[in-house]
Amino acid sequence: MELKTILALKDAATIVDTAIGVGRSHDTLPLTVIVLDVGGHTVVMKREDGSGIMRCDIGTGKAWGALGMGVPTRLLGDRLVDRPAFQGALAAVSGGRFVAVPGGVLIRDLGNSVIGAVGISGDSSDKDEYCAIKAAEASGFTPDPLLP
């Protein structure tokens, strides 16, 4: 297997296309998929026909939140459930780019370094997260979290 230490455009595009394919195979609602590099810059974003107009911002907020805090958004949501003031502060300091629900998945290279994140919005948060995890795995990266 090729050692991937950066998130190249072709790999980000593969993640996005694979996530949409996983969504289609599981009959999800239309998805919006965003891949950010480790600096939080959009590498690739696709929005399926019929995906709501806020989905780009929600997906970006999921990926941005995971990168910004260094943990997947499922874990963030769990940690912040009893800390609404801190969650509000994180949303404020991120300029609103912080969504702490499942669907923001870190992308790690084979050395376990974070090289980006994928955020998906469109269906339930659990289904969004599933598509993100499967797409990162299929693209040769280690997703964080892993599926149980």
Coordinates of C-alpha atoms in Angstrom, one line a residue:
M1 CA 0.0 0.0 0.0
E2 CA 1.2 3.5 -0.9
L3 CA 2.3 5.6 2.1
K4 CA 0.1 8.7 2.0
T5 CA 1.3 11.6 4.2
I6 CA -0.5 14.5 2.6
L7 CA -4.1 14.9 1.4
A8 CA -3.7 15.3 -2.3
L9 CA -6.6 16.6 -4.5
K10 CA -7.1 13.2 -6.2
D11 CA -7.4 11.5 -2.8
A12 CA -9.8 14.1 -1.5
A13 CA -11.9 13.7 -4.7
T14 CA -11.9 10.0 -4.2
I15 CA -13.1 10.4 -0.6
V16 CA -16.0 12.7 -1.7
D17 CA -17.1 10.4 -4.6
T18 CA -16.8 7.3 -2.4
A19 CA -18.9 8.9 0.4
I20 CA -21.6 9.8 -2.1
G21 CA -21.5 6.3 -3.5
V22 CA -21.8 4.8 0.0
G23 CA -24.8 7.1 0.6
R24 CA -26.5 6.0 -2.7
S25 CA -25.9 2.3 -1.8
H26 CA -27.6 2.9 1.6
D27 CA -30.4 5.0 0.2
T28 CA -29.5 8.1 2.2
L29 CA -31.1 11.5 1.6
P30 CA -29.0 13.7 -0.7
L31 CA -25.5 14.3 0.8
T32 CA -23.1 17.2 0.9
V33 CA -19.5 16.1 1.4
I34 CA -16.6 18.4 2.2
V35 CA -12.9 17.4 2.6
L36 CA -10.6 19.9 4.4
D37 CA -6.8 19.7 4.5
V38 CA -5.0 19.9 7.9
G39 CA -5.0 23.7 7.7
G40 CA -8.8 23.8 7.4
H41 CA -8.9 24.7 3.7
T42 CA -11.5 23.2 1.4
V43 CA -9.9 20.7 -0.9
V44 CA -13.1 19.3 -2.5
M45 CA -16.8 19.8 -1.9
K46 CA -19.8 18.2 -3.7
R47 CA -23.5 18.7 -3.0
E48 CA -25.9 16.1 -4.4
D49 CA -28.9 17.4 -6.2
G50 CA -31.6 18.0 -3.7
S51 CA -29.3 18.6 -0.7
G52 CA -30.4 21.6 1.3
I53 CA -28.7 25.0 1.1
M54 CA -27.4 24.9 4.6
R55 CA -25.7 21.5 4.2
C56 CA -22.4 23.0 2.9
D57 CA -22.0 25.0 6.1
I58 CA -23.0 22.1 8.3
G59 CA -20.6 19.7 6.7
T60 CA -17.8 22.2 6.8
G61 CA -18.7 22.9 10.5
K62 CA -18.4 19.2 11.2
A63 CA -15.0 18.8 9.5
W64 CA -13.7 22.1 10.9
G65 CA -14.8 21.2 14.4
A66 CA -13.0 17.9 14.2
L67 CA -9.8 19.5 13.0
G68 CA -10.0 22.4 15.4
M69 CA -10.4 20.2 18.5
G70 CA -8.4 17.3 17.2
V71 CA -11.1 14.7 17.8
P72 CA -14.1 13.5 15.7
T73 CA -17.3 15.3 16.2
R74 CA -19.1 12.3 17.7
L75 CA -16.6 12.5 20.6
L76 CA -17.0 16.3 20.8
G77 CA -20.7 16.1 21.1
D78 CA -20.4 13.5 23.8
R79 CA -17.9 15.6 25.7
L80 CA -19.9 18.9 25.4
V81 CA -23.4 17.6 26.1
D82 CA -23.3 19.1 29.7
R83 CA -21.2 22.1 28.7
P84 CA -23.4 24.3 26.5
A85 CA -21.4 27.5 27.4
F86 CA -18.2 26.0 26.2
Q87 CA -19.9 24.7 23.1
G88 CA -21.2 28.2 22.4
A89 CA -17.7 29.6 23.0
L90 CA -16.2 27.2 20.5
A91 CA -18.8 28.2 17.9
A92 CA -18.0 31.8 18.5
V93 CA -14.2 31.5 18.3
S94 CA -14.6 29.4 15.1
G95 CA -16.8 32.0 13.4
G96 CA -19.7 29.6 13.5
R97 CA -17.7 26.8 11.8
F98 CA -18.3 24.3 14.6
V99 CA -20.9 21.6 14.6
A100 CA -20.5 19.0 17.3
V101 CA -22.6 16.1 16.0
P102 CA -21.5 12.9 14.3
G103 CA -20.3 13.3 10.7
G104 CA -17.0 15.1 11.2
V105 CA -14.3 12.5 10.8
L106 CA -10.5 13.0 11.0
I107 CA -8.4 11.6 8.2
R108 CA -5.1 10.1 9.4
D109 CA -2.2 8.9 7.4
L110 CA -0.5 5.5 8.0
G111 CA 1.7 7.2 10.6
N112 CA -1.4 8.2 12.5
S113 CA -0.9 11.9 11.8
V114 CA -4.0 14.0 11.1
I115 CA -3.9 15.2 7.5
G116 CA -7.4 16.5 7.1
A117 CA -11.1 15.8 7.8
V118 CA -14.2 15.0 6.0
G119 CA -17.6 16.4 7.0
I120 CA -20.9 15.1 5.7
S121 CA -24.4 16.5 6.1
G122 CA -27.6 15.4 4.5
D123 CA -29.1 12.4 6.4
S124 CA -29.0 11.5 10.1
S125 CA -25.7 12.3 11.8
D126 CA -25.0 8.6 12.3
K127 CA -25.5 7.9 8.5
D128 CA -23.4 10.9 7.6
E129 CA -20.6 9.6 9.9
Y130 CA -20.8 6.1 8.5
C131 CA -20.4 7.4 4.9
A132 CA -17.4 9.5 5.9
I133 CA -15.7 6.6 7.7
K134 CA -16.2 4.1 4.9
A135 CA -15.0 6.7 2.3
A136 CA -11.8 7.4 4.2
E137 CA -11.1 3.7 4.7
A138 CA -11.7 2.9 1.0
S139 CA -9.3 5.7 0.0
G140 CA -6.4 4.2 1.9
F141 CA -6.6 6.4 5.0
T142 CA -7.4 5.7 8.6
P143 CA -10.6 7.4 9.7
D144 CA -11.0 8.6 13.3
P145 CA -13.3 7.3 14.6
L146 CA -13.2 3.7 13.3
L147 CA -16.4 1.8 12.9
P148 CA -17.0 -0.6 15.9

